[in-house]
Structure formats: structure tokens, C-alpha cells
Short mmCIF file of C-alpha atoms in Angstrom, two decimals:
data_model
loop_
_atom_site.label_atom_id
_atom_site.label_comp_id
_atom_site.label_asym_id
_atom_site.label_seq_id
_atom_site.Cartn_x
_atom_site.Cartn_y
_atom_site.Cartn_z
CA MET A 1 93.93 -96.00 153.48
CA PHE A 2 93.95 -99.80 153.18
CA VAL A 3 93.73 -100.31 156.97
CA SER A 4 90.91 -97.80 157.26
CA ALA A 5 88.97 -99.48 154.43
CA MET A 6 89.48 -102.93 155.96
CA SER A 7 88.35 -101.69 159.38
CA SER A 8 85.18 -100.31 157.83
CA LEU A 9 84.43 -103.65 156.13
CA LEU A 10 85.11 -105.66 159.30
CA ALA A 11 82.81 -103.38 161.28
CA ASN A 12 79.92 -104.76 159.20
CA LYS A 13 81.03 -108.35 158.49
CA LEU A 14 77.65 -109.82 157.50
CA ARG A 15 76.74 -106.90 155.25
CA SER A 16 80.17 -107.02 153.59
CA PHE A 17 79.83 -110.77 152.99
CA LEU A 18 76.34 -110.48 151.52
CA THR A 19 77.53 -107.63 149.30
CA MET A 20 80.38 -109.69 147.83
CA LEU A 21 78.20 -112.82 147.45
CA GLY A 22 77.10 -111.95 143.91
CA ILE A 23 80.71 -111.38 142.82
CA LEU A 24 81.77 -114.60 144.56
CA ILE A 25 79.11 -116.75 142.83
CA GLY A 26 79.76 -115.23 139.41
CA VAL A 27 83.52 -115.76 139.54
CA ALA A 28 83.18 -119.28 141.01
CA SER A 29 80.77 -120.21 138.22
CA ILE A 30 83.15 -119.06 135.50
CA ILE A 31 86.20 -120.81 137.02
CA SER A 32 84.42 -124.12 137.73
CA ILE A 33 82.61 -124.35 134.39
CA VAL A 34 85.76 -123.68 132.39
CA ALA A 35 87.75 -126.17 134.53
CA VAL A 36 85.16 -128.94 134.21
CA GLY A 37 84.65 -128.27 130.49
CA ASN A 38 88.38 -128.44 129.78
CA GLY A 39 88.74 -131.57 131.88
CA GLY A 40 85.89 -133.35 130.14
CA LYS A 41 87.19 -132.39 126.71
CA ARG A 42 90.70 -133.62 127.50
CA ALA A 43 89.35 -136.86 128.99
CA ILE A 44 87.34 -137.69 125.88
CA VAL A 45 90.14 -136.78 123.45
CA SER A 46 92.63 -138.75 125.56
CA ALA A 47 90.27 -141.73 125.56
CA LEU A 48 90.11 -141.59 121.77
CA SER A 49 93.89 -141.71 121.46
CA SER A 50 96.19 -144.28 123.03
CA ASP A 51 99.91 -144.96 123.23
CA GLN A 52 99.10 -148.66 122.84
CA MET A 53 97.83 -148.01 119.32
CA GLN A 54 101.17 -146.91 117.82
CA ASN A 55 101.24 -149.78 115.29
CA ILE A 56 97.48 -149.93 114.61
CA ILE A 57 95.68 -148.08 111.82
CA GLN A 58 91.93 -147.81 112.37
CA ILE A 59 89.94 -147.22 109.19
CA LEU A 60 86.21 -146.46 109.25
CA PRO A 61 83.53 -145.65 106.67
CA LYS A 62 83.35 -141.88 106.86
CA GLU A 63 79.55 -141.77 106.76
CA LEU A 64 79.41 -143.61 110.09
CA VAL A 65 81.01 -140.66 111.88
CA VAL A 66 79.66 -137.71 109.86
CA PRO A 67 76.30 -136.34 111.06
CA GLY A 68 73.36 -136.59 108.68
CA LEU A 69 71.23 -139.18 106.95
CA PRO A 70 73.05 -141.61 104.64
CA GLN A 71 72.62 -140.99 100.93
CA PRO A 72 72.20 -143.65 98.20
CA GLY A 73 75.55 -145.15 97.19
CA GLN A 74 77.40 -144.11 100.35
CA VAL A 75 79.70 -146.67 102.00
CA LEU A 76 78.36 -147.63 105.44
CA SER A 77 80.44 -150.73 106.21
CA VAL A 78 83.73 -152.49 105.49
CA SER A 79 83.53 -155.40 103.03
CA GLN A 80 85.65 -158.54 102.70
CA SER A 81 87.13 -157.08 99.50
CA ASP A 82 88.18 -153.97 101.45
CA LEU A 83 90.00 -156.20 103.94
CA ALA A 84 91.73 -158.00 101.06
CA ILE A 85 92.87 -154.69 99.51
CA ALA A 86 94.49 -153.58 102.76
CA GLN A 87 96.23 -156.93 103.19
CA GLN A 88 98.07 -156.50 99.85
CA PHE A 89 100.30 -153.67 101.12
CA SER A 90 103.82 -154.76 102.05
CA GLY A 91 103.90 -152.77 105.29
CA VAL A 92 100.83 -154.57 106.65
CA GLN A 93 101.36 -157.36 109.17
CA SER A 94 97.70 -158.29 109.65
CA VAL A 95 94.22 -156.96 108.91
CA ASP A 96 91.49 -157.40 111.50
CA TYR A 97 88.03 -155.95 111.85
CA THR A 98 85.50 -154.78 114.41
CA ILE A 99 81.77 -155.51 114.46
CA THR A 100 79.19 -153.78 116.66
CA GLY A 101 75.54 -154.62 117.18
CA GLN A 102 72.71 -155.00 119.65
CA THR A 103 71.12 -158.24 120.92
CA ASP A 104 69.83 -160.02 124.01
CA VAL A 105 72.25 -161.61 126.48
CA SER A 106 70.71 -164.18 128.84
CA ALA A 107 71.78 -166.05 131.96
CA GLY A 108 69.23 -168.18 133.76
CA THR A 109 66.04 -166.19 134.11
CA HIS A 110 67.71 -162.84 133.44
CA THR A 111 67.83 -161.27 129.97
CA VAL A 112 69.40 -157.91 129.10
CA ASN A 113 69.46 -156.18 125.72
CA ALA A 114 73.15 -155.32 125.39
CA SER A 115 75.60 -153.87 122.92
CA ILE A 116 78.01 -156.32 121.33
CA ASP A 117 81.51 -155.33 120.28
CA ALA A 118 83.60 -157.95 118.50
CA GLY A 119 87.17 -157.63 117.31
CA PRO A 120 90.73 -159.01 117.40
CA ASP A 121 92.65 -160.22 120.46
CA TYR A 122 93.91 -156.67 121.05
CA LEU A 123 90.35 -155.33 121.19
CA ASN A 124 90.96 -154.08 124.73
CA ASN A 125 93.49 -151.63 123.23
CA LEU A 126 91.08 -150.60 120.46
CA ALA A 127 88.15 -150.07 122.82
CA ARG A 128 90.30 -148.80 125.74
CA PHE A 129 88.69 -150.98 128.36
CA GLN A 130 90.23 -152.60 131.42
CA VAL A 131 89.75 -156.28 132.31
CA ILE A 132 89.11 -156.41 136.07
CA GLN A 133 88.23 -160.12 136.39
CA GLY A 134 89.33 -163.07 134.30
CA HIS A 135 91.34 -162.41 131.14
CA MET A 136 91.15 -161.09 127.58
CA PHE A 137 90.55 -163.61 124.79
CA GLN A 138 93.60 -164.75 122.81
CA GLN A 139 94.48 -164.82 119.11
CA SER A 140 93.82 -168.56 119.13
CA ASP A 141 90.24 -167.84 120.23
CA VAL A 142 89.84 -165.50 117.24
CA ILE A 143 91.31 -168.03 114.78
CA ALA A 144 89.16 -170.87 116.13
CA SER A 145 86.02 -168.68 116.46
CA ARG A 146 85.55 -169.85 120.04
CA PRO A 147 82.34 -168.89 121.87
CA VAL A 148 83.96 -166.84 124.63
CA VAL A 149 82.86 -163.43 125.88
CA LEU A 150 83.75 -160.65 128.30
CA LEU A 151 80.96 -158.73 130.04
CA SER A 152 80.95 -155.19 131.35
CA ASN A 153 80.61 -155.18 135.13
CA THR A 154 77.23 -153.46 134.78
CA LEU A 155 75.92 -156.19 132.50
CA ALA A 156 77.49 -158.90 134.68
CA GLY A 157 75.75 -157.44 137.73
CA LYS A 158 72.36 -157.52 136.01
CA LEU A 159 72.84 -161.13 134.91
CA PHE A 160 74.64 -162.66 137.91
CA GLY A 161 74.12 -160.22 140.79
CA ASN A 162 77.13 -160.01 143.11
CA GLY A 163 78.48 -163.41 142.11
CA ASN A 164 81.64 -164.00 140.06
CA PRO A 165 80.48 -164.61 136.47
CA VAL A 166 83.85 -165.87 135.17
CA GLY A 167 83.41 -169.46 133.97
CA SER A 168 79.63 -169.15 133.76
CA ILE A 169 77.57 -169.62 130.60
CA VAL A 170 75.47 -166.93 128.93
CA THR A 171 73.28 -167.22 125.85
CA ILE A 172 73.83 -164.80 122.96
CA GLY A 173 71.95 -165.18 119.69
CA GLY A 174 70.65 -168.56 120.85
CA GLU A 175 74.18 -169.93 121.36
CA PRO A 176 76.02 -170.65 124.64
CA PHE A 177 79.10 -168.52 125.44
CA GLN A 178 81.58 -168.97 128.25
CA VAL A 179 82.29 -165.81 130.27
CA ILE A 180 86.08 -165.44 130.50
CA GLY A 181 86.31 -161.91 131.90
CA VAL A 182 84.65 -158.77 133.25
CA THR A 183 85.52 -155.22 132.20
CA ALA A 184 85.25 -151.86 133.97
CA SER A 185 82.27 -150.29 132.23
CA GLU A 186 82.56 -147.02 134.17
CA GLN A 187 85.91 -146.27 132.52
CA ILE A 188 85.78 -143.59 129.80
CA ASN A 189 86.70 -145.24 126.51
CA LEU A 190 85.95 -144.96 122.82
CA PHE A 191 83.14 -147.49 122.59
CA SER A 192 81.48 -146.60 125.90
CA LEU A 193 80.54 -143.32 124.19
CA PHE A 194 78.36 -145.31 121.77
CA LEU A 195 77.59 -148.65 123.47
CA GLY A 196 76.51 -147.47 126.90
CA SER A 197 77.26 -149.46 130.05
CA ASP A 198 75.72 -152.86 129.13
CA TYR A 199 78.06 -154.45 126.60
CA ALA A 200 79.84 -157.69 125.77
CA TYR A 201 83.12 -158.29 123.92
CA MET A 202 83.80 -161.38 121.79
CA PRO A 203 86.14 -162.48 118.96
CA ALA A 204 85.18 -160.91 115.61
CA THR A 205 85.17 -164.27 113.81
CA THR A 206 82.76 -165.72 116.37
CA CYS A 207 80.43 -162.76 116.00
CA LEU A 208 80.49 -162.89 112.19
CA ASN A 209 79.59 -166.59 112.23
CA LEU A 210 76.77 -165.97 114.70
CA PHE A 211 75.45 -162.79 113.08
CA PRO A 212 76.46 -162.96 109.37
CA THR A 213 74.19 -160.05 108.46
CA TRP A 214 75.88 -157.61 110.86
CA ASP A 215 78.12 -155.03 109.20
CA ILE A 216 81.86 -154.76 109.75
CA THR A 217 82.12 -151.23 111.14
CA GLU A 218 85.89 -150.82 111.36
CA MET A 219 89.10 -152.14 109.79
CA ASP A 220 92.08 -152.56 112.12
CA VAL A 221 95.42 -152.73 110.30
CA GLN A 222 98.49 -153.87 112.25
CA THR A 223 101.68 -152.48 110.70
CA ARG A 224 105.12 -154.05 110.51
CA PRO A 225 107.96 -152.57 112.63
CA GLY A 226 109.67 -149.54 111.09
CA VAL A 227 106.85 -148.73 108.68
CA ASN A 228 105.75 -145.12 108.21
CA LYS A 229 102.29 -145.46 109.72
CA SER A 230 100.76 -142.22 108.41
CA GLN A 231 102.05 -142.80 104.89
CA LEU A 232 100.79 -146.39 104.82
CA ALA A 233 97.40 -145.28 106.18
CA SER A 234 97.12 -142.69 103.42
CA HIS A 235 97.90 -145.30 100.73
CA ILE A 236 95.38 -147.80 102.11
CA VAL A 237 92.60 -145.20 102.43
CA THR A 238 93.28 -143.99 98.87
CA ALA A 239 93.09 -147.56 97.53
CA LEU A 240 89.84 -148.22 99.41
CA ASN A 241 88.29 -144.99 98.15
CA VAL A 242 89.29 -145.79 94.56
CA ASN A 243 87.74 -149.24 94.91
CA ALA A 244 84.54 -147.70 96.32
CA GLY A 245 84.44 -145.03 93.60
CA ASP A 246 84.16 -142.35 96.26
CA ALA A 247 87.07 -140.11 97.27
CA ASN A 248 85.55 -139.68 100.75
CA ALA A 249 84.30 -143.22 101.44
CA PHE A 250 86.82 -144.06 104.19
CA GLU A 251 88.96 -142.23 106.70
CA THR A 252 91.40 -143.15 109.46
CA SER A 253 90.66 -142.79 113.16
CA SER A 254 92.81 -139.64 113.19
CA GLY A 255 90.26 -138.01 110.89
CA PHE A 256 87.50 -139.33 113.12
CA LEU A 257 89.33 -137.95 116.16
CA SER A 258 89.58 -134.54 114.49
CA THR A 259 85.85 -134.61 113.77
CA VAL A 260 84.98 -135.59 117.33
CA GLU A 261 87.43 -133.10 118.83
CA GLY A 262 86.00 -130.33 116.66
CA THR A 263 82.47 -131.21 117.78
CA ILE A 264 83.55 -131.33 121.43
CA ASN A 265 85.27 -127.94 121.11
CA GLN A 266 82.15 -126.47 119.52
CA VAL A 267 79.81 -127.84 122.19
CA THR A 268 82.05 -126.82 125.10
CA SER A 269 82.55 -123.36 123.61
CA ILE A 270 78.79 -122.84 123.33
CA LEU A 271 78.18 -124.12 126.87
CA THR A 272 81.01 -121.98 128.23
CA LEU A 273 79.63 -118.93 126.42
CA VAL A 274 76.07 -119.47 127.70
CA ILE A 275 77.07 -120.19 131.30
CA GLY A 276 79.69 -117.44 131.15
CA ALA A 277 76.95 -115.01 130.11
CA ILE A 278 74.84 -116.14 133.07
CA ALA A 279 77.83 -115.76 135.38
CA GLY A 280 78.46 -112.32 133.86
CA ILE A 281 74.91 -111.30 134.74
CA ALA A 282 75.57 -112.51 138.31
CA LEU A 283 78.68 -110.33 138.39
CA LEU A 284 76.72 -107.29 137.17
CA VAL A 285 74.00 -107.92 139.75
CA GLY A 286 76.74 -108.21 142.35
CA GLY A 287 78.16 -104.92 141.11
CA VAL A 288 74.79 -103.22 141.53
CA GLY A 289 74.65 -104.64 145.05
CA VAL A 290 78.06 -103.16 145.77
CA MET A 291 76.93 -99.75 144.52
CA ASN A 292 73.76 -99.92 146.60
CA ILE A 293 75.58 -100.85 149.82
CA MET A 294 78.23 -98.19 149.25
CA LEU A 295 75.50 -95.56 148.84
CA VAL A 296 73.97 -96.73 152.12
CA SER A 297 77.43 -96.56 153.71
CA VAL A 298 77.92 -93.01 152.49
CA THR A 299 74.57 -92.00 154.01
CA GLU A 300 75.35 -93.70 157.34
CA ARG A 301 78.79 -92.11 157.57
CA THR A 302 77.85 -88.60 156.48
CA GLN A 303 78.87 -87.09 159.84
CA GLU A 304 82.15 -89.00 159.77
CA ILE A 305 82.85 -87.54 156.33
CA GLY A 306 82.05 -84.03 157.61
CA ILE A 307 84.41 -84.46 160.59
CA ARG A 308 87.23 -85.73 158.37
CA MET A 309 86.77 -82.82 155.97
CA SER A 310 86.76 -80.30 158.84
CA LEU A 311 90.07 -81.79 160.04
CA GLY A 312 91.65 -81.23 156.63
CA ALA A 313 90.82 -84.33 154.59
CA THR A 314 90.70 -83.51 150.88
CA ARG A 315 87.91 -84.53 148.50
CA SER A 316 90.32 -86.85 146.70
CA ALA A 317 91.15 -88.58 150.00
CA ILE A 318 87.44 -89.16 150.74
CA LEU A 319 86.87 -90.42 147.19
CA LEU A 320 89.84 -92.78 147.44
CA GLN A 321 88.64 -94.04 150.84
CA PHE A 322 85.24 -95.20 149.57
CA LEU A 323 86.60 -96.38 146.23
CA THR A 324 89.14 -98.54 148.07
CA GLU A 325 86.37 -100.10 150.15
CA SER A 326 84.37 -100.88 147.01
CA VAL A 327 87.33 -102.44 145.22
CA MET A 328 88.29 -104.46 148.30
CA ILE A 329 84.77 -105.92 148.54
CA THR A 330 84.84 -107.06 144.90
CA LEU A 331 88.46 -108.29 145.03
CA ILE A 332 87.87 -110.34 148.17
CA GLY A 333 84.72 -111.74 146.57
CA GLY A 334 86.71 -112.47 143.41
CA VAL A 335 89.53 -114.26 145.26
CA VAL A 336 87.11 -116.35 147.33
CA GLY A 337 85.15 -117.09 144.12
CA ILE A 338 88.36 -118.25 142.39
CA LEU A 339 89.19 -120.56 145.30
CA LEU A 340 85.61 -121.86 145.41
CA GLY A 341 85.63 -122.48 141.65
CA MET A 342 88.89 -124.42 141.95
CA GLY A 343 87.39 -126.37 144.85
CA VAL A 344 84.38 -127.31 142.73
CA GLY A 345 86.77 -128.51 140.02
CA VAL A 346 88.64 -130.69 142.53
CA ALA A 347 85.35 -132.09 143.86
CA VAL A 348 84.23 -132.99 140.33
CA SER A 349 87.59 -134.73 139.76
CA VAL A 350 87.16 -136.79 142.93
CA VAL A 351 83.57 -137.79 142.12
CA THR A 352 83.92 -138.47 138.37
CA HIS A 353 87.64 -139.45 138.25
CA VAL A 354 88.04 -136.96 135.39
CA GLN A 355 90.92 -134.54 135.90
CA THR A 356 89.74 -130.92 135.62
CA PHE A 357 91.99 -128.13 134.33
CA VAL A 358 91.91 -124.51 135.47
CA GLN A 359 93.02 -122.01 132.82
CA TRP A 360 95.12 -119.33 134.49
CA PRO A 361 94.21 -116.65 131.93
CA VAL A 362 90.58 -117.16 133.05
CA VAL A 363 91.66 -116.79 136.69
CA VAL A 364 93.54 -113.57 135.93
CA PHE A 365 90.60 -112.25 133.89
CA SER A 366 88.17 -113.00 136.72
CA PHE A 367 90.40 -111.23 139.24
CA LEU A 368 90.84 -108.16 137.04
CA PHE A 369 87.15 -108.09 136.13
CA SER A 370 86.29 -108.09 139.84
CA ALA A 371 88.56 -105.07 140.31
CA VAL A 372 86.94 -103.28 137.36
CA ILE A 373 83.46 -103.90 138.80
CA GLY A 374 84.65 -102.50 142.13
CA ILE A 375 85.97 -99.34 140.46
CA VAL A 376 82.98 -98.79 138.16
CA CYS A 377 80.30 -99.55 140.74
CA GLY A 378 82.12 -97.78 143.58
CA LEU A 379 82.95 -94.61 141.66
CA TYR A 380 79.52 -93.00 141.95
CA PRO A 381 79.10 -93.54 145.74
CA ALA A 382 82.72 -92.46 146.33
CA ASN A 383 82.22 -89.35 144.24
CA LYS A 384 78.99 -88.58 146.10
CA ALA A 385 80.85 -88.82 149.41
CA ALA A 386 83.66 -86.58 148.15
CA ARG A 387 81.23 -83.88 146.95
CA LEU A 388 79.42 -83.52 150.29
CA ASN A 389 79.44 -80.05 151.85
CA PRO A 390 81.39 -80.30 155.15
CA ILE A 391 78.93 -78.04 157.02
CA ASP A 392 75.86 -79.96 155.79
CA ALA A 393 77.60 -83.24 156.57
CA LEU A 394 78.29 -82.19 160.18
CA ARG A 395 74.64 -81.16 160.66
CA TYR A 396 73.34 -84.47 159.25
CA GLU A 397 71.53 -86.75 161.72
#
């Protein structure tokens, strides 16, 4: 039965391929979209968490990460008194802070409006960026408020072209800064989600002296060895909220991560549902195509059916013959669609450097759904073939 069905499909290769095209596209769409969506979600969540941050507690004003317009009395920044409160806890080794803003960065005749991110000497761990030229600023630069800066490679390219900017001077806020390093702006990291590709990093103390009206957007608490990080974070946040008179004024980066992850899950779920519905329509259209071609096949092979019946073939054998052909068309289309979807995922990984993830339950579902479409859409043509009158079938021309 299988060999006979395969021979029939190979006898009309182009028609068989065009018939399974709708199934192929639908399955490939589902596999690739789910793979890319999962990969993107994991990349962002992974970028927001880092093994290098094991002894760092990041505390942010909650209203900065919760959607909606700020209300009167809400805490939108970290104050010097908040920093002093955190420093009083015995498990705290040091308290640093992060400042973000927007201003012009100039070099020669070139000026670019860029995002500024200022923080401690371990800012590269906080912001998850990689220094590709030069070096990161040191703690001594932070203590002395030295005018040193790192530029994203995109910003450096706009200001200096293809030349090496390390050691050059740029003007920020009317003051000269020495460029000590260049970072990889194309890397997915926490702040690239908000700052874009044109940004500069500098010591927090330098930034606060240069832009005293800019808000401190994040508190970075470095814990002592052996301290229970989660417990200490809870105590600090509670103390800050009591001081602010608002039980929800501050939260740790873990709460922020949960918020972001929840939003990402919601967005990817909606996108997957919408595109999955479109792919489902493609599968149904493909199923209709299968039914149409199988009906044409039954008409073309009417005499063959009559001959087989006259030689003793039963109605169930005829029905199974055409049903097998229908299922084989959809299964082959499903398998090729699965491979194509995986291939698209691999291609996206190569181009974007974001690892995609194929969910095997989705693969199994796609395969089984292809089989179901083959059975449902092939049942009517197969039944029509099985119900033909042998005499009328032999007379058909």
C-alpha cells in the first residue's frame, strides 16, 4: 500500500510538491516563529541576569520600570539620603549609583546626541557591555571624578570614522573628556534596551559633578562575602520604602527582571498566537488543496479503480489507497516544513547571534496536525473512490 501510494505521488512530482506547499509553509512558519520567539526571550532575560552580579544588589525606583504616567508623590529617583540608609547595613561593603541621561558628544566638527550612562568601576558588569578597545575606568577614576569616557563603537564611528578614538578628546557638557575605551554596542545588554546604540560610559561622580540636576536612577549595593544577598536586599528595600513613606517606592532588579520577563512572555505569546493563527489558516488552505488534488486524482484514475475492483480489490482497500496518498502528501510536507522552520531558526541565529530554541512539543504537534489534515481532507476523496461502481468506472473515459 505504501509503495503503491509513493509510486502514485512520484508519477506526478510537480503536482505533489505544489499540493504539499501550503502544508510546508504553514508548518515552517509555526516552527520558525516559536524558535525565534523563544530565542529572543531567552537572550533578553539572560542579558538582564549575570553571573558576575552575584555580590551586587541593584535597587531602582519602582515607578521607573512600571508602565504608566507618574503620580504626585511617587519616587522617581534615588537620593543621597537613600544611599546613606543603605550604607548603614552591616552586610554592605559599598554603595554606588548609576546615572543616565541624554546630551551632545562632540569631536572636532562632529556632534552626536548620545545617551550617557555613568556608574562605578564595575559598570561594565552592571550594563553587560564588552570593552573591545582600550580599557574600563578604575575605582581611582571614580574617586577622583576624572573626565574619562568609553564610547560605543557606533558613536565612536560617527565621531572619529574608522580611526582609533582611544586617547582622543571629546567634549561632553562643555567639558573635555579623554576617550579610554570603546565598547561593543551591538551586544545585547540591559542598557542597550533603553539607550540605543549611541552611548557613552563615564564615572558616576564625574557625571554628577558635570550634570548636578540629573537624577540618580539606580543604587548599586556591593555586599560583603558570606552575606545572605536576598535577605539583605529585602531589609534595604524595606528601609528605603519606610523612609519614602511608600511601601512600593523601591524594588530590586529581580523584581524588575520579573516585570520585564512577564512583559516579554505576554508579547511573545500574543505574537505567537497571531502568527500561529495565520500559519493555521495556511495549513487549512493547504488541506483544501490536498482535497482538491485528490478529487482530481480520483477522476483521472477512475478506470484504474474499476480494473482493481474487477480483479477483487475491496472498497476498504481502495479507500485506504487514496487515504494513504493524502496522508503521505501532508506528512512529507510537514516534515519538510519542520526542517525548513529549523533552518530558518539557524539562519536567524547566524545573522543576529541570538541562539534560537526549537520546542519539541511544537514539532510533534506540527507533525501530528499534518497527519490529521491528511486524514480529514483525504477522507472524502478516498471515500468517493471506494464507492465507485466497478462497471461505471470501467466504462469511464
